Amino acid sequence: MFSSIIMSCRKAVLPPQVQVSLGTVCSINLFEDGTQELYGEIFSFLKSIDHIFNVNDSGAEIYSVNSYFKTGANSAVEVPELSPVSISPVFHSVLRKALDFAYATDGAFDPSIGPLVKLWGINTESAHIPAQFQIDEILPLVNYRKIRILDSGEGKSLLMAGKMSLDFGGVAKGYAADGIVEILKLRGVKRAIIDLGGNIYAYGKKAPDRDWAVAVRDPQNKDGAPALVISISDATVVTSGDYERYYEKDGRRFGHILDPKSGMPASDGIRSVTVVCRSSMDADLLSTGLFVMGLQGISRIREKVPDMDFDYIIIMNDGKIHASRNLENKLRLLNDTYTIYFN
Ligand code: AMP
Ligand code: MG
């Protein structure tokens, strides 16, 4: 009798759930805590984030912010006579972090990359190589120094030069993954794997005495086989790779991460940058920023943002892998054509 009462109270556990959100495939595995209710809560949270940061959704906050500045002025040179536009607390917190990181990376990461992303047609059917004069025309619009965040007393507002536009494609998934972790903590979930299009959070431990094994893709392998595996618990593993979204012409590959200085896809011999840390938003910023900065970016970031505690794995074109010393006992190489150098 007693056991039948327990049985009837116990909610059905669902298999991992997958939905498209934030412009990518989001897969969530809550294991024994995977109820319909909790999956529902997580996916509606993702939807709410998408509704703020999806640049292609005319109902999204970022879309109306960008439209306001697009139609508001003709001059990109100076902040025009526009009045600031108010922004939501979530929009503000992501913009604040992205802007601080832009200053720390001297603009290698720049949230005002929007006009350049649009020019290259990244994430659209019309991806193409623009003419140099078009890039030259657009470049002055990509300038984080022209973004102002104002405190209006009733909330935050934003001012930037006319025709500038924001793009949080390099940070929004990390923000979302951290938000999901907050939900999991609140609901007392023991373990989970969150995978937002390769932006992974391995929450809790796989088993009391076992870490999760998170695969890092081999950029040379077209079928998506892993190059190595990292053993971790309660950590995020975020990769920016040139195989994620790219445009290929005459055997040349043009990636989706752009160098705001040249206006061209970043390419410093790097195929992928993976960052391992606790905060998925930090990891998302770092992996995109380091992809642009290259290996020498690591010491700069360590110096400029010492509170970002992170490890990295950088896979190069020439078969070298550079990884931080802390990961030495946590990595297992699966493709022995690579050589790992721990720094
Ligand atoms: P991720 O996959 O996290 O490295 O982010 C790549 C996305 O960030 C691109 O699809 C663009 O939307 C955006 N992006 C590209 N280049 C930059 C850059 N230099 N700084 C900030 N965001 C960028
Ligand atoms: Mg990123």
Short mmCIF file of N, CA, C and O and ligand atoms in Angstrom, two decimals, residues 108-111 113 117 122-123 167 169-171 173 239-240 244-245 256-260 284 287-288 292, ligand 1:
data_model
loop_
_atom_site.label_atom_id
_atom_site.label_comp_id
_atom_site.label_asym_id
_atom_site.label_seq_id
_atom_site.Cartn_x
_atom_site.Cartn_y
_atom_site.Cartn_z
N ALA A 108 39.27 42.89 -29.79
CA ALA A 108 39.28 41.62 -30.54
C ALA A 108 37.90 40.99 -30.43
O ALA A 108 37.35 40.45 -31.40
N PHE A 109 37.30 41.09 -29.23
CA PHE A 109 35.88 40.76 -29.07
C PHE A 109 35.15 42.08 -29.08
O PHE A 109 35.46 42.97 -28.30
N ASP A 110 34.18 42.22 -29.98
CA ASP A 110 33.47 43.49 -30.07
C ASP A 110 31.98 43.24 -30.27
O ASP A 110 31.57 42.74 -31.33
N PRO A 111 31.13 43.59 -29.27
CA PRO A 111 29.69 43.32 -29.42
C PRO A 111 29.03 44.19 -30.50
O PRO A 111 27.89 43.93 -30.87
N ILE A 113 29.88 44.13 -33.52
CA ILE A 113 30.30 43.46 -34.75
C ILE A 113 29.14 43.32 -35.76
O ILE A 113 29.36 42.93 -36.92
N VAL A 117 28.97 41.26 -39.48
CA VAL A 117 28.32 39.95 -39.56
C VAL A 117 27.29 39.99 -40.68
O VAL A 117 27.18 39.05 -41.48
N ILE A 122 26.83 36.10 -42.46
CA ILE A 122 27.04 34.96 -41.56
C ILE A 122 25.71 34.46 -41.01
O ILE A 122 24.84 35.27 -40.66
N ASN A 123 25.56 33.16 -40.95
CA ASN A 123 24.34 32.50 -40.46
C ASN A 123 23.15 32.69 -41.41
O ASN A 123 22.01 32.53 -40.99
N ASP A 167 25.58 42.52 -31.76
CA ASP A 167 25.43 41.09 -32.05
C ASP A 167 26.03 40.35 -30.86
O ASP A 167 27.21 40.50 -30.56
N GLY A 169 26.03 36.99 -30.59
CA GLY A 169 26.20 35.59 -30.99
C GLY A 169 27.39 34.92 -30.31
O GLY A 169 27.43 33.70 -30.18
N GLY A 170 28.37 35.72 -29.88
CA GLY A 170 29.56 35.14 -29.24
C GLY A 170 29.45 35.02 -27.74
O GLY A 170 30.42 34.60 -27.09
N VAL A 171 28.29 35.37 -27.17
CA VAL A 171 28.19 35.36 -25.70
C VAL A 171 26.84 34.86 -25.16
O VAL A 171 26.76 34.37 -24.03
N LYS A 173 24.90 32.25 -25.74
CA LYS A 173 24.73 30.84 -25.35
C LYS A 173 25.34 30.60 -23.97
O LYS A 173 24.81 29.83 -23.16
N THR A 239 33.56 25.72 -27.03
CA THR A 239 34.49 25.74 -28.17
C THR A 239 34.03 26.72 -29.25
O THR A 239 32.85 26.78 -29.59
N SER A 240 34.99 27.50 -29.75
CA SER A 240 34.77 28.29 -30.96
C SER A 240 35.64 27.65 -32.03
O SER A 240 36.87 27.59 -31.88
N GLU A 244 32.32 25.38 -37.41
CA GLU A 244 30.94 25.51 -36.93
C GLU A 244 30.03 26.11 -37.99
O GLU A 244 29.04 25.55 -38.39
N ARG A 245 30.40 27.32 -38.42
CA ARG A 245 29.63 27.98 -39.48
C ARG A 245 30.67 28.60 -40.38
O ARG A 245 31.48 29.40 -39.93
N HIS A 256 33.16 32.08 -39.21
CA HIS A 256 32.12 33.00 -38.72
C HIS A 256 32.62 33.94 -37.63
O HIS A 256 31.87 34.78 -37.14
N ILE A 257 33.89 33.81 -37.26
CA ILE A 257 34.43 34.72 -36.24
C ILE A 257 35.29 35.74 -36.97
O ILE A 257 36.23 35.38 -37.69
N LEU A 258 34.91 37.01 -36.82
CA LEU A 258 35.53 38.06 -37.63
C LEU A 258 36.51 38.88 -36.81
O LEU A 258 36.29 39.13 -35.63
N ASP A 259 37.56 39.31 -37.47
CA ASP A 259 38.54 40.17 -36.82
C ASP A 259 38.09 41.62 -37.03
O ASP A 259 38.13 42.13 -38.16
N PRO A 260 37.67 42.29 -35.95
CA PRO A 260 37.14 43.65 -36.11
C PRO A 260 38.16 44.65 -36.65
O PRO A 260 37.78 45.71 -37.13
N ASP A 284 32.38 31.55 -23.06
CA ASP A 284 31.89 31.92 -24.40
C ASP A 284 32.64 33.17 -24.91
O ASP A 284 33.13 33.20 -26.05
N SER A 287 36.41 32.10 -25.58
CA SER A 287 36.74 31.27 -26.74
C SER A 287 36.63 32.09 -28.03
O SER A 287 37.50 31.98 -28.91
N THR A 288 35.63 32.96 -28.12
CA THR A 288 35.51 33.81 -29.31
C THR A 288 36.67 34.82 -29.36
O THR A 288 37.31 35.00 -30.40
N VAL A 292 40.20 35.19 -32.09
CA VAL A 292 40.67 36.37 -32.82
C VAL A 292 42.10 36.74 -32.41
O VAL A 292 42.95 37.06 -33.25
P1 AMP B 1 31.16 31.78 -31.02
O1 AMP B 1 30.62 30.66 -31.83
O2 AMP B 1 30.73 31.83 -29.59
O3 AMP B 1 32.64 31.91 -31.13
O4 AMP B 1 30.56 33.13 -31.59
C1 AMP B 1 30.62 33.45 -32.95
C2 AMP B 1 29.55 34.48 -33.23
O5 AMP B 1 29.89 35.70 -32.56
C3 AMP B 1 29.44 34.83 -34.70
O6 AMP B 1 28.49 34.01 -35.36
C4 AMP B 1 29.00 36.29 -34.64
O7 AMP B 1 27.61 36.37 -34.40
C5 AMP B 1 29.73 36.81 -33.41
N1 AMP B 1 31.09 37.32 -33.67
C6 AMP B 1 31.90 37.10 -34.74
N2 AMP B 1 33.09 37.72 -34.59
C7 AMP B 1 33.03 38.35 -33.38
C8 AMP B 1 33.95 39.19 -32.67
N3 AMP B 1 35.16 39.47 -33.13
N4 AMP B 1 33.53 39.71 -31.47
C9 AMP B 1 32.29 39.43 -30.99
N5 AMP B 1 31.40 38.63 -31.61
C10 AMP B 1 31.76 38.11 -32.79
#
